[in-house]
Amino acid sequence: MSAYIARRLMSAFLVLMAVITLVFILMTQIGDPAAATLGNRANEDTVREFNARYGLDRPLGAQFLGYLGVIACQRPSSPVYDDDPATNGYCGLLQGDFGESFLHNAPVADVILRRLPRTLLLGALALLFELAIGLGFGVFAALRRNRWQDTSIMSTAYLGQSLPSYVTGPIFLSYAAFLFGLFPVGGYGSTPLEHLQHAVLPAFTLAILGASTYARVTRSEMLDALQSDYVRTAKAKGLGRSRVLSHALRNALLPVVTLAGLSLRLLVGGAIITEQIYGWPGMGKLAVESIVNVDAPTVMGVVFFVALAVQLGNLLADLAVAALDPRVRLAG
Amino acid sequence: MDPRAWTRFRKNKGAFLGLALVALATLSAVAGPSLAPHDPNEQFRDTLIDGRGLPKGPLAVPDHLLGADTLGRDELSRLLHGGAVTMLVAFLATALAVSLGTLIGVTSGFFRGALDATFMRLVDLLLSLPFLLLAIAIKRVVADPGLEVLVLILALLSWTTLARVVRAKTLQVRELEYVLAARALGMSNARILLRHVLPNVAGPIIVLGTTLVAQLILFESALSFLGLGVEPPNASWGSMLREGSELIDSAPRLLLYPAAFIVMTVFGFNLLGEGLRDAFDPKE
């Protein structure tokens, strides 16, 4: 078991390194950070100062190694780190430092940590909607197999899988929020209660796709489970209907757990389009702004977090399936 | 391939609805541009924009069946031309992604070894990246508004799932006895791949390819919605959606028309893909 986890973590580490390298190369090609941050009319001295401040006047190889924390990250005169004896001039990923954002003029970790709770709130609420709607309707459809309830739920689920957020988002925003005044229009609000109110519509927009998928998977897994031998045995033993159902549900849920693990990428990465439509200031919006403004450290930080979430999500889902299903043995 | 597949497919009403929608969308993409009554980029500001600066609605002016968009361009012509662009991009990207995924999946699964390990790590890597962000970044680096760039980006980001499935299926097939027999008879690897492996992995490829068209229509529309797909003034369903969403309170039809086209087309491809899956693999 621990050997299995160690092997998976090792492979996750390699993938993360490759991701970071790829994004670094991509970001060096995307444009000039000084021009994007200071504007085209900045004079030469300001540009030189900017490049020196962020170590952008060094060769790309040195910049990359500095970002990783293998060599000292800034030249000694850099005002950002100022030769802090605690870091000894090293301030890269190895030291747990994600660098400085050009655009926000603050450590990338701070910028991301400020956005992360908002994206997690949105993602968690969306996941809650997805599971509640998807599991509920999925189980119900399985129990009403081939009757009109089943047919209409499954047709709706098919349609739901074809409804992108950039279609539903503007419609909800315009009709539900604007006409009925039910939910606030866009933005984030200022108190925790307002955050939650503002999150409802974007979370529901996000949840349509997932709920449709979960409903379909739950229904088909539930049908398999209801026809299996152990359910027949449980019925023959004279177990009550709810006990039989809970037996079946436990097995039907395994693929749903795997799917939910995969969706962690959305949870952390933020739903780029949905955040854009609703003006939700989360990770997705941050990522797009950072790409547009050539804020390389922030883009790399966001992508690092997303890739980490994908790797951890897959691992957690596999471990959860192993815990739920005693037949699954994880090979070391 | 399974000869009973067609019999099962024929009995599936949903699959037939999907096939009909796909046929309709494909037909409108192929014939649409020549059926369009006007130049999709021509602005009829005098006749199609009213006194308050709003575009006129359907049937307000004869000759402009669906009215005008925000800039006074003929909405129907833009929908027909936009559909052709969206479908062309999705089909070309799917063809490219399916070829790439099949090639990599089959060679990985058949030859195993270092080649396999390298390709599968590459798949892991690509699946860990946020696709939309990557597409936005690449689009800015390349800075070429051409459709071929869009097709390449979509294809390079979407071959991975198919490669994984094809590899898994190839791993099964290569252990079968008739492959061993073919080898014992002295058949070359290339012939074994073409005659025995490819026909056996064709089912999943067709199914995944069909749903991939749906996903890539959505992907292209998402990029165009963010202003990074098809460049103005040219139309695609996604860019029309973006322009429409800006005027949703006064002219919601400008959002609803392209939305309806996208949703029905994607719905069609999803239904068809699902029907094909049931036909090829009745257990699922």
Coordinates of C-alpha atoms in Angstrom, one line a residue:
Chain A
M1 CA 0.0 0.0 0.0
S2 CA 2.6 2.6 1.0
A3 CA 4.8 1.3 -1.9
Y4 CA 1.9 2.0 -4.2
I5 CA 1.4 5.5 -2.9
A6 CA 5.1 6.2 -3.1
R7 CA 5.2 5.0 -6.7
R8 CA 2.1 7.2 -7.6
L9 CA 3.6 10.2 -5.9
M10 CA 6.9 9.7 -7.8
S11 CA 5.0 9.6 -11.1
A12 CA 3.0 12.7 -10.0
F13 CA 6.2 14.5 -9.3
L14 CA 7.6 13.8 -12.7
V15 CA 4.4 14.9 -14.4
L16 CA 4.4 18.2 -12.4
M17 CA 8.0 18.9 -13.4
A18 CA 7.2 18.4 -17.0
V19 CA 4.1 20.6 -16.7
I20 CA 6.2 23.4 -15.1
T21 CA 8.9 23.1 -17.8
L22 CA 6.3 23.2 -20.6
V23 CA 4.4 26.2 -19.2
F24 CA 7.7 28.1 -18.6
I25 CA 8.7 27.6 -22.2
L26 CA 5.3 28.7 -23.4
M27 CA 5.3 31.8 -21.2
T28 CA 8.7 32.9 -22.5
Q29 CA 7.2 32.9 -26.0
I30 CA 4.0 34.7 -25.2
G31 CA 5.3 38.2 -25.0
D32 CA 7.5 40.7 -23.1
P33 CA 6.4 41.0 -19.5
A34 CA 7.9 44.5 -19.1
A35 CA 6.0 45.8 -22.1
A36 CA 2.8 44.1 -20.9
T37 CA 3.1 45.4 -17.3
L38 CA 4.5 48.8 -17.8
G39 CA 3.0 49.7 -21.2
N40 CA 4.7 50.3 -24.5
R41 CA 5.7 53.8 -23.7
A42 CA 7.8 53.0 -20.5
N43 CA 11.3 54.5 -20.8
E44 CA 14.4 52.3 -21.0
D45 CA 15.5 52.8 -17.4
T46 CA 12.1 51.7 -16.0
V47 CA 12.2 48.6 -18.2
R48 CA 15.7 47.8 -17.1
E49 CA 14.8 48.3 -13.5
F50 CA 11.7 46.0 -13.9
N51 CA 13.8 43.3 -15.6
A52 CA 16.5 43.5 -12.9
R53 CA 13.9 43.4 -10.1
Y54 CA 12.4 40.1 -11.3
G55 CA 15.6 38.6 -12.6
L56 CA 14.4 38.8 -16.2
D57 CA 17.7 40.1 -17.4
R58 CA 19.3 36.7 -16.8
P59 CA 19.6 33.9 -19.4
L60 CA 16.4 31.8 -19.6
G61 CA 18.2 28.7 -18.2
A62 CA 19.2 30.7 -15.1
Q63 CA 15.7 32.1 -14.8
F64 CA 14.3 28.6 -14.9
L65 CA 16.7 27.1 -12.4
G66 CA 16.1 30.1 -10.1
Y67 CA 12.4 29.5 -10.4
L68 CA 12.9 25.8 -9.4
G69 CA 15.2 26.9 -6.5
V70 CA 18.2 25.0 -7.7
I71 CA 20.3 28.2 -7.9
A72 CA 19.8 31.6 -6.2
C73 CA 16.7 33.2 -7.6
Q74 CA 17.7 36.9 -7.8
R75 CA 20.8 38.8 -8.2
P76 CA 22.1 40.1 -4.8
S77 CA 20.9 43.7 -5.5
S78 CA 17.3 42.6 -6.1
P79 CA 15.0 44.7 -4.0
V80 CA 12.3 42.0 -3.9
Y81 CA 14.2 39.5 -1.7
D82 CA 17.0 41.7 -0.5
D83 CA 19.3 38.8 0.4
D84 CA 17.0 37.6 3.2
P85 CA 19.3 35.4 5.3
A86 CA 16.4 33.0 5.9
T87 CA 16.2 32.0 2.3
N88 CA 19.9 32.5 1.6
G89 CA 19.1 34.0 -1.8
Y90 CA 17.2 30.9 -2.9
C91 CA 13.5 31.4 -3.5
G92 CA 12.2 28.7 -5.8
L93 CA 9.7 25.9 -5.8
L94 CA 12.1 23.7 -3.7
Q95 CA 11.8 26.3 -1.0
G96 CA 8.0 26.4 -1.4
D97 CA 8.2 29.8 -3.1
F98 CA 6.2 30.5 -6.3
G99 CA 7.8 33.8 -7.1
E100 CA 6.5 37.3 -7.4
S101 CA 3.5 38.3 -9.6
F102 CA 4.4 41.0 -12.1
L103 CA 0.9 42.3 -12.3
H104 CA -0.2 42.1 -8.6
N105 CA 3.2 43.1 -7.2
A106 CA 2.8 40.5 -4.5
P107 CA 4.0 36.9 -3.9
V108 CA 2.2 34.5 -6.3
A109 CA 1.3 32.2 -3.3
D110 CA -0.6 35.1 -1.7
V111 CA -2.4 36.0 -5.0
I112 CA -3.4 32.4 -5.4
L113 CA -4.4 31.8 -1.8
R114 CA -6.7 34.8 -1.9
R115 CA -8.5 33.4 -5.0
L116 CA -8.4 29.7 -4.0
P117 CA -11.2 29.8 -1.3
R118 CA -13.5 31.5 -3.7
T119 CA -12.9 28.9 -6.4
L120 CA -13.2 26.1 -3.8
L121 CA -16.5 27.6 -2.6
L122 CA -17.9 27.6 -6.2
G123 CA -16.5 24.2 -6.9
A124 CA -17.7 22.6 -3.7
L125 CA -21.2 24.0 -4.2
A126 CA -21.2 22.8 -7.8
L127 CA -20.0 19.3 -6.7
L128 CA -22.8 19.3 -4.1
F129 CA -25.4 20.2 -6.7
E130 CA -24.0 17.6 -9.1
L131 CA -24.0 14.8 -6.6
A132 CA -27.4 15.7 -5.1
I133 CA -29.1 16.0 -8.5
G134 CA -27.1 13.3 -10.3
L135 CA -27.4 10.6 -7.6
G136 CA -31.0 11.4 -6.7
F137 CA -32.3 11.3 -10.3
G138 CA -30.0 8.4 -11.3
V139 CA -31.2 6.1 -8.5
F140 CA -34.8 7.2 -9.1
A141 CA -34.5 6.5 -12.9
A142 CA -33.0 3.1 -12.2
L143 CA -35.9 2.2 -9.9
R144 CA -38.4 3.3 -12.6
R145 CA -36.6 1.6 -15.4
N146 CA -38.1 2.1 -18.8
R147 CA -41.1 3.9 -17.5
W148 CA -41.9 7.5 -18.4
Q149 CA -40.0 8.9 -15.4
D150 CA -36.8 7.0 -16.5
T151 CA -37.2 8.1 -20.1
S152 CA -37.7 11.7 -19.4
I153 CA -34.9 11.9 -16.8
M154 CA -32.4 10.2 -19.2
S155 CA -33.5 12.4 -22.1
T156 CA -32.9 15.5 -20.0
A157 CA -29.5 14.2 -18.9
Y158 CA -28.5 13.7 -22.6
L159 CA -29.6 17.2 -23.3
G160 CA -27.8 18.5 -20.2
Q161 CA -24.5 17.0 -21.5
S162 CA -24.9 19.1 -24.6
L163 CA -25.6 22.4 -22.9
P164 CA -22.3 24.4 -22.5
S165 CA -22.0 27.0 -19.7
Y166 CA -21.6 29.8 -22.2
V167 CA -25.2 29.1 -23.3
T168 CA -26.8 28.5 -20.0
G169 CA -24.7 31.1 -18.1
P170 CA -25.9 34.2 -20.0
I171 CA -29.5 32.9 -20.0
F172 CA -29.6 32.3 -16.3
L173 CA -27.9 35.6 -15.7
S174 CA -30.4 37.5 -17.8
Y175 CA -33.6 35.6 -16.8
A176 CA -33.3 34.2 -13.3
A177 CA -31.1 36.9 -11.8
F178 CA -32.3 39.9 -13.7
L179 CA -36.1 39.3 -14.1
F180 CA -36.9 37.5 -10.9
G181 CA -34.4 39.2 -8.7
L182 CA -33.8 35.8 -7.1
F183 CA -30.0 35.9 -7.1
P184 CA -27.5 38.7 -7.3
V185 CA -26.3 39.5 -10.8
G186 CA -22.6 38.6 -11.1
G187 CA -19.7 39.5 -8.7
Y188 CA -18.8 38.1 -5.4
G189 CA -20.4 40.1 -2.6
S190 CA -18.7 41.1 0.7
T191 CA -20.1 39.0 3.5
P192 CA -20.0 35.1 3.7
L193 CA -23.7 35.0 3.2
E194 CA -23.5 37.1 0.1
H195 CA -20.7 35.0 -1.2
L196 CA -22.9 32.0 -0.9
Q197 CA -25.8 33.8 -2.6
H198 CA -23.6 34.9 -5.4
A199 CA -22.2 31.4 -5.8
V200 CA -25.6 29.7 -6.4
L201 CA -26.2 30.6 -10.1
P202 CA -22.6 30.0 -11.3
A203 CA -22.4 26.8 -9.3
F204 CA -25.7 25.6 -10.8
T205 CA -24.4 26.5 -14.3
L206 CA -21.3 24.5 -13.6
A207 CA -23.3 21.6 -12.2
I208 CA -25.5 20.9 -15.3
L209 CA -22.8 18.9 -17.1
G210 CA -21.7 17.0 -14.1
A211 CA -25.2 16.3 -12.8
S212 CA -26.2 14.9 -16.2
T213 CA -23.1 12.6 -16.3
Y214 CA -23.6 11.4 -12.7
A215 CA -27.3 10.7 -13.3
R216 CA -26.5 8.5 -16.3
V217 CA -23.6 6.7 -14.7
T218 CA -25.5 6.1 -11.4
R219 CA -28.5 4.8 -13.3
S220 CA -26.6 2.3 -15.4
E221 CA -24.4 1.1 -12.4
M222 CA -27.6 0.9 -10.2
L223 CA -29.3 -1.3 -12.8
D224 CA -26.3 -3.6 -12.9
A225 CA -26.2 -3.8 -9.1
L226 CA -29.9 -4.5 -8.8
Q227 CA -29.6 -7.5 -11.1
S228 CA -26.6 -9.0 -9.3
D229 CA -26.5 -12.1 -7.2
Y230 CA -25.9 -10.4 -3.9
V231 CA -29.0 -8.3 -4.3
R232 CA -31.0 -11.5 -5.0
T233 CA -29.5 -13.1 -2.0
A234 CA -30.3 -10.1 0.2
K235 CA -33.9 -10.2 -1.0
A236 CA -34.1 -13.9 -0.4
K237 CA -32.8 -13.5 3.1
G238 CA -35.8 -11.2 3.7
L239 CA -33.9 -7.9 4.1
G240 CA -36.1 -4.8 3.9
R241 CA -36.3 -2.7 0.7
S242 CA -34.1 0.1 2.1
R243 CA -31.4 -2.3 3.2
V244 CA -31.3 -4.0 -0.2
L245 CA -31.1 -0.6 -1.9
S246 CA -28.2 0.5 0.3
H247 CA -26.3 -2.7 -0.6
A248 CA -26.8 -2.0 -4.3
L249 CA -26.0 1.7 -3.9
R250 CA -22.7 1.1 -2.2
N251 CA -21.5 -0.8 -5.3
A252 CA -23.1 1.5 -7.8
L253 CA -21.2 4.4 -6.3
L254 CA -17.7 3.2 -7.1
P255 CA -17.5 4.7 -10.7
V256 CA -19.1 7.9 -9.4
V257 CA -16.3 8.2 -6.8
T258 CA -13.7 7.9 -9.7
L259 CA -15.5 10.5 -11.7
A260 CA -15.7 12.9 -8.7
G261 CA -12.0 12.5 -8.3
L262 CA -11.4 13.5 -11.9
S263 CA -13.6 16.6 -11.4
L264 CA -11.2 18.0 -8.8
R265 CA -9.4 19.6 -11.7
L266 CA -12.4 21.8 -12.3
L267 CA -12.8 22.5 -8.6
V268 CA -9.3 24.0 -8.2
G269 CA -8.7 25.2 -11.7
G270 CA -11.8 27.2 -11.6
A271 CA -14.3 27.1 -14.4
I272 CA -12.7 29.6 -16.7
I273 CA -15.8 30.4 -18.8
T274 CA -18.3 30.4 -15.9
E275 CA -16.1 32.7 -13.8
Q276 CA -15.8 35.0 -16.8
I277 CA -19.6 35.1 -17.4
Y278 CA -20.5 35.8 -13.8
G279 CA -17.5 38.0 -13.0
W280 CA -16.5 35.6 -10.2
P281 CA -13.0 36.5 -9.1
G282 CA -11.6 33.0 -8.8
M283 CA -8.7 31.0 -10.2
G284 CA -10.1 30.7 -13.7
K285 CA -10.4 34.4 -14.1
L286 CA -7.0 34.9 -12.5
A287 CA -5.4 32.5 -15.0
V288 CA -6.9 34.2 -18.0
E289 CA -5.9 37.7 -16.8
S290 CA -2.4 36.5 -16.1
I291 CA -2.0 35.0 -19.5
V292 CA -3.3 38.2 -21.2
N293 CA -0.9 40.3 -19.1
V294 CA 2.1 38.0 -19.6
D295 CA 2.3 37.5 -15.8
A296 CA 4.3 34.3 -16.1
P297 CA 4.9 33.4 -12.4
T298 CA 1.1 33.6 -11.7
V299 CA 0.3 31.4 -14.7
M300 CA 2.8 28.9 -13.7
G301 CA 1.5 28.9 -10.1
V302 CA -2.1 28.4 -11.2
V303 CA -1.2 25.6 -13.6
F304 CA 1.0 24.0 -10.9
F305 CA -2.0 24.0 -8.5
V306 CA -4.3 22.6 -11.1
A307 CA -1.9 19.8 -12.2
L308 CA -1.3 19.0 -8.5
A309 CA -5.1 18.8 -8.0
V310 CA -5.5 16.4 -11.0
Q311 CA -2.8 14.1 -9.7
L312 CA -4.0 14.1 -6.1
G313 CA -7.7 13.8 -7.3
N314 CA -6.8 10.7 -9.3
L315 CA -4.8 9.1 -6.4
L316 CA -7.6 9.9 -3.8
A317 CA -10.2 8.4 -6.1
D318 CA -8.2 5.2 -6.5
L319 CA -7.6 5.0 -2.8
A320 CA -11.3 5.6 -2.1
V321 CA -12.4 2.9 -4.5
A322 CA -9.9 0.5 -2.9
A323 CA -11.4 1.4 0.6
L324 CA -15.0 0.9 -0.6
D325 CA -14.4 -2.3 -2.6
P326 CA -12.4 -5.0 -0.7
R327 CA -11.8 -6.8 -4.0
V328 CA -9.6 -4.0 -5.4
R329 CA -5.9 -4.6 -4.4
L330 CA -3.5 -1.8 -5.3
A331 CA -0.4 -3.2 -6.8
G332 CA 2.8 -2.0 -5.2
Chain B
M1 CA -16.3 -5.4 -36.5
D2 CA -19.4 -7.0 -35.2
P3 CA -22.0 -7.7 -38.0
R4 CA -24.8 -7.6 -35.5
A5 CA -23.9 -4.0 -34.6
W6 CA -26.1 -2.6 -37.4
T7 CA -29.1 -4.7 -36.3
R8 CA -28.8 -3.3 -32.8
F9 CA -28.2 0.2 -34.1
R10 CA -31.4 0.1 -36.2
K11 CA -33.6 -0.7 -33.2
N12 CA -32.3 2.3 -31.2
K13 CA -34.6 5.3 -31.6
G14 CA -32.2 7.7 -29.9
A15 CA -29.4 6.8 -32.2
F16 CA -31.6 7.5 -35.2
L17 CA -32.6 10.9 -33.8
G18 CA -28.9 11.6 -33.4
L19 CA -28.1 10.4 -36.9
A20 CA -30.8 12.7 -38.3
L21 CA -29.5 15.7 -36.3
V22 CA -26.0 15.0 -37.4
A23 CA -27.1 14.7 -41.0
L24 CA -29.0 17.9 -40.8
A25 CA -26.1 19.8 -39.3
T26 CA -23.6 18.4 -41.8
L27 CA -25.9 19.2 -44.7
S28 CA -26.3 22.8 -43.5
A29 CA -22.6 23.1 -43.1
V30 CA -21.9 21.9 -46.6
A31 CA -24.7 23.6 -48.4
G32 CA -25.3 26.5 -46.1
P33 CA -22.8 29.0 -47.4
S34 CA -24.2 28.7 -51.0
L35 CA -27.8 28.9 -49.7
A36 CA -27.1 32.0 -47.6
P37 CA -29.1 34.9 -49.0
H38 CA -26.5 37.6 -48.3
D39 CA -22.8 38.2 -47.7
P40 CA -22.4 37.3 -44.0
N41 CA -20.1 40.3 -43.3
E42 CA -22.0 43.0 -45.2
Q43 CA -23.6 45.6 -42.9
F44 CA -27.1 46.8 -43.8
R45 CA -27.0 49.7 -41.3
D46 CA -29.6 51.8 -43.1
T47 CA -32.3 49.1 -43.4
L48 CA -31.6 46.7 -40.5
I49 CA -30.8 49.0 -37.6
D50 CA -33.8 50.9 -36.1
G51 CA -34.0 54.4 -34.6
R52 CA -32.7 53.4 -31.2
G53 CA -29.7 51.7 -32.6
L54 CA -31.1 48.2 -32.1
P55 CA -31.0 45.5 -34.8
K56 CA -34.4 44.6 -36.4
G57 CA -36.0 41.3 -35.6
P58 CA -37.1 38.4 -37.7
L59 CA -39.4 39.2 -40.6
A60 CA -39.2 43.0 -39.9
V61 CA -37.7 43.4 -43.3
P62 CA -38.6 40.9 -46.1
D63 CA -35.5 39.4 -47.6
H64 CA -33.9 39.2 -44.1
L65 CA -35.7 36.1 -42.6
L66 CA -34.1 36.1 -39.2
G67 CA -33.4 39.8 -38.9
A68 CA -30.0 41.4 -38.2
D69 CA -27.2 41.1 -35.6
T70 CA -25.8 44.0 -33.6
L71 CA -23.9 45.4 -36.6
G72 CA -26.9 45.1 -39.0
R73 CA -25.6 42.0 -40.7
D74 CA -28.0 39.3 -42.0
E75 CA -28.4 36.9 -39.1
L76 CA -29.5 33.9 -41.2
S77 CA -26.4 34.2 -43.5
R78 CA -24.1 34.5 -40.6
L79 CA -25.6 31.4 -38.9
L80 CA -25.2 29.4 -42.1
H81 CA -21.6 30.6 -42.7
G82 CA -20.7 30.3 -39.0
G83 CA -22.0 26.7 -38.9
A84 CA -19.8 25.8 -41.9
V85 CA -16.8 27.2 -40.1
T86 CA -17.6 25.6 -36.8
M87 CA -18.3 22.2 -38.3
L88 CA -15.2 22.3 -40.6
V89 CA -12.9 23.1 -37.7
A90 CA -14.5 20.3 -35.6
F91 CA -14.4 17.7 -38.3
L92 CA -10.8 18.4 -39.4
A93 CA -9.6 18.5 -35.8
T94 CA -11.4 15.3 -35.0
A95 CA -9.9 13.6 -38.1
L96 CA -6.4 14.7 -37.1
A97 CA -6.9 13.7 -33.4
V98 CA -8.4 10.3 -34.3
S99 CA -5.5 9.5 -36.7
L100 CA -2.9 10.6 -34.1
G101 CA -4.6 8.8 -31.2
T102 CA -5.0 5.6 -33.2
L103 CA -1.4 5.6 -34.5
I104 CA 0.0 6.3 -31.0
G105 CA -2.4 3.9 -29.2
V106 CA -1.9 1.0 -31.6
T107 CA 1.9 1.3 -31.7
S108 CA 2.1 1.7 -27.9
G109 CA -0.1 -1.2 -27.2
F110 CA 1.5 -3.5 -29.9
F111 CA 5.2 -2.8 -29.4
R112 CA 5.1 -2.0 -25.6
G113 CA 8.5 -1.1 -24.2
A114 CA 10.1 2.3 -23.9
L115 CA 8.0 3.7 -26.8
D116 CA 4.8 2.8 -24.9
A117 CA 6.1 4.3 -21.6
T118 CA 7.1 7.5 -23.3
F119 CA 3.7 8.0 -25.0
M120 CA 1.7 7.1 -21.9
R121 CA 3.7 9.6 -19.8
L122 CA 2.9 12.2 -22.5
V123 CA -0.8 11.4 -22.2
D124 CA -0.6 11.8 -18.4
L125 CA 1.1 15.1 -18.9
L126 CA -1.5 16.4 -21.3
L127 CA -4.4 15.2 -19.2
S128 CA -3.0 17.1 -16.2
L129 CA -3.1 20.5 -18.0
P130 CA -6.0 22.8 -18.1
F131 CA -6.9 22.5 -21.8
L132 CA -8.7 25.8 -22.2
L133 CA -5.8 27.7 -20.5
L134 CA -3.3 25.9 -22.7
A135 CA -5.3 26.7 -25.8
I136 CA -5.5 30.4 -24.8
A137 CA -1.7 30.5 -24.2
I138 CA -0.8 28.7 -27.5
K139 CA -3.2 30.9 -29.4
R140 CA -1.5 34.0 -28.1
V141 CA 2.0 32.6 -28.8
V142 CA 1.2 31.7 -32.4
A143 CA -0.8 34.9 -33.0
D144 CA -2.0 33.6 -36.3
P145 CA -5.8 34.0 -36.9
G146 CA -5.9 31.2 -39.4
L147 CA -8.3 28.3 -39.0
E148 CA -5.5 25.8 -39.5
V149 CA -3.9 27.0 -36.2
L150 CA -7.2 26.4 -34.4
V151 CA -7.6 23.0 -35.9
L152 CA -4.0 22.0 -34.9
I153 CA -4.5 23.3 -31.3
L154 CA -7.8 21.4 -30.9
A155 CA -6.3 18.2 -32.4
L156 CA -3.1 18.3 -30.3
L157 CA -5.0 18.6 -27.1
S158 CA -7.7 16.0 -27.7
W159 CA -6.0 12.8 -29.0
T160 CA -5.1 11.5 -25.5
T161 CA -8.3 9.7 -24.3
L162 CA -8.6 7.9 -27.7
A163 CA -5.0 6.8 -27.6
R164 CA -5.5 5.4 -24.1
V165 CA -8.6 3.4 -25.1
V166 CA -7.0 2.1 -28.3
R167 CA -3.9 1.1 -26.5
A168 CA -5.9 -0.9 -23.9
K169 CA -7.8 -2.7 -26.6
T170 CA -4.6 -3.4 -28.6
L171 CA -3.1 -4.9 -25.5
Q172 CA -6.0 -7.4 -25.4
V173 CA -6.0 -8.2 -29.1
R174 CA -2.2 -8.9 -29.3
E175 CA -2.5 -11.7 -26.8
L176 CA -5.3 -13.5 -28.8
E177 CA -4.5 -16.8 -30.4
Y178 CA -5.1 -15.7 -34.0
V179 CA -2.5 -13.1 -33.6
L180 CA -0.1 -15.8 -32.4
A181 CA -1.2 -18.0 -35.3
A182 CA -0.5 -15.1 -37.8
R183 CA 2.9 -14.7 -36.2
A184 CA 3.6 -18.4 -36.5
L185 CA 2.7 -18.2 -40.2
G186 CA 5.4 -15.6 -40.6
M187 CA 3.1 -12.6 -41.1
S188 CA 4.9 -9.2 -40.7
N189 CA 4.1 -6.9 -37.8
A190 CA 2.7 -4.3 -40.3
R191 CA 0.3 -6.9 -41.8
I192 CA -0.8 -8.1 -38.4
L193 CA -1.5 -4.5 -37.3
L194 CA -3.5 -3.8 -40.5
R195 CA -5.4 -7.1 -40.8
H196 CA -6.0 -8.2 -37.2
V197 CA -5.4 -5.3 -34.8
L198 CA -7.0 -2.3 -36.5
P199 CA -10.3 -4.0 -37.4
N200 CA -10.7 -5.0 -33.7
V201 CA -10.1 -1.5 -32.4
A202 CA -12.3 0.1 -35.0
G203 CA -15.4 0.0 -32.8
P204 CA -14.2 2.2 -30.0
I205 CA -12.5 4.5 -32.4
I206 CA -15.8 5.2 -34.3
V207 CA -17.6 5.7 -31.0
L208 CA -15.0 8.0 -29.4
G209 CA -14.5 9.9 -32.7
T210 CA -18.2 10.7 -32.9
T211 CA -18.4 12.1 -29.4
L212 CA -15.1 13.9 -30.0
V213 CA -16.8 15.9 -32.8
A214 CA -19.3 17.1 -30.2
Q215 CA -16.6 18.0 -27.7
L216 CA -14.6 19.9 -30.3
I217 CA -17.6 21.9 -31.4
L218 CA -18.0 22.9 -27.8
F219 CA -14.3 23.6 -27.4
E220 CA -14.2 25.7 -30.6
S221 CA -17.3 27.6 -29.4
A222 CA -15.7 28.2 -26.0
L223 CA -12.6 29.7 -27.6
S224 CA -14.6 31.8 -29.9
F225 CA -16.8 32.9 -27.0
L226 CA -13.7 34.1 -25.2
G227 CA -12.7 36.0 -28.4
L228 CA -9.8 33.6 -29.2
G229 CA -11.4 31.4 -31.9
V230 CA -12.5 32.5 -35.3
E231 CA -11.5 36.2 -35.7
P232 CA -14.0 38.9 -36.5
P233 CA -15.6 39.9 -38.7
N234 CA -16.0 36.2 -39.7
A235 CA -18.8 34.3 -38.1
S236 CA -18.7 31.0 -36.1
W237 CA -21.4 29.8 -33.8
G238 CA -19.2 30.6 -30.8
S239 CA -18.4 34.1 -31.8
M240 CA -22.0 34.8 -32.6
L241 CA -22.9 33.6 -29.2
R242 CA -20.4 36.0 -27.6
E243 CA -21.8 38.9 -29.6
G244 CA -25.3 37.8 -28.7
S245 CA -24.7 37.6 -25.0
E246 CA -23.7 41.3 -24.9
L247 CA -27.2 42.2 -26.1
I248 CA -29.2 39.6 -24.2
D249 CA -31.6 41.9 -22.4
S250 CA -32.8 43.7 -25.6
A251 CA -32.4 41.0 -28.2
P252 CA -32.1 37.6 -26.6
R253 CA -32.7 35.9 -30.0
L254 CA -29.1 36.8 -31.0
L255 CA -27.9 34.4 -28.3
L256 CA -30.6 31.9 -28.7
Y257 CA -30.2 31.2 -32.4
P258 CA -26.5 30.2 -32.3
A259 CA -27.1 28.5 -29.0
A260 CA -29.9 26.3 -30.5
F261 CA -27.6 25.3 -33.4
I262 CA -24.7 24.4 -31.1
V263 CA -26.9 22.5 -28.6
M264 CA -28.8 20.5 -31.3
T265 CA -25.7 19.6 -33.2
V266 CA -23.8 18.6 -30.0
F267 CA -26.8 16.7 -28.8
G268 CA -27.0 14.9 -32.1
F269 CA -23.4 13.8 -32.1
N270 CA -23.7 12.7 -28.4
L271 CA -26.8 10.6 -29.1
L272 CA -25.2 9.1 -32.2
G273 CA -22.0 8.2 -30.3
E274 CA -24.1 6.7 -27.5
G275 CA -26.1 4.7 -30.0
L276 CA -22.9 3.4 -31.7
R277 CA -21.5 2.5 -28.3
D278 CA -24.6 0.4 -27.5
A279 CA -24.4 -1.2 -30.9
F280 CA -20.8 -2.2 -30.7
D281 CA -20.7 -3.1 -27.1
P282 CA -24.2 -4.2 -26.0
K283 CA -23.0 -5.1 -22.4
E284 CA -22.4 -1.5 -21.4

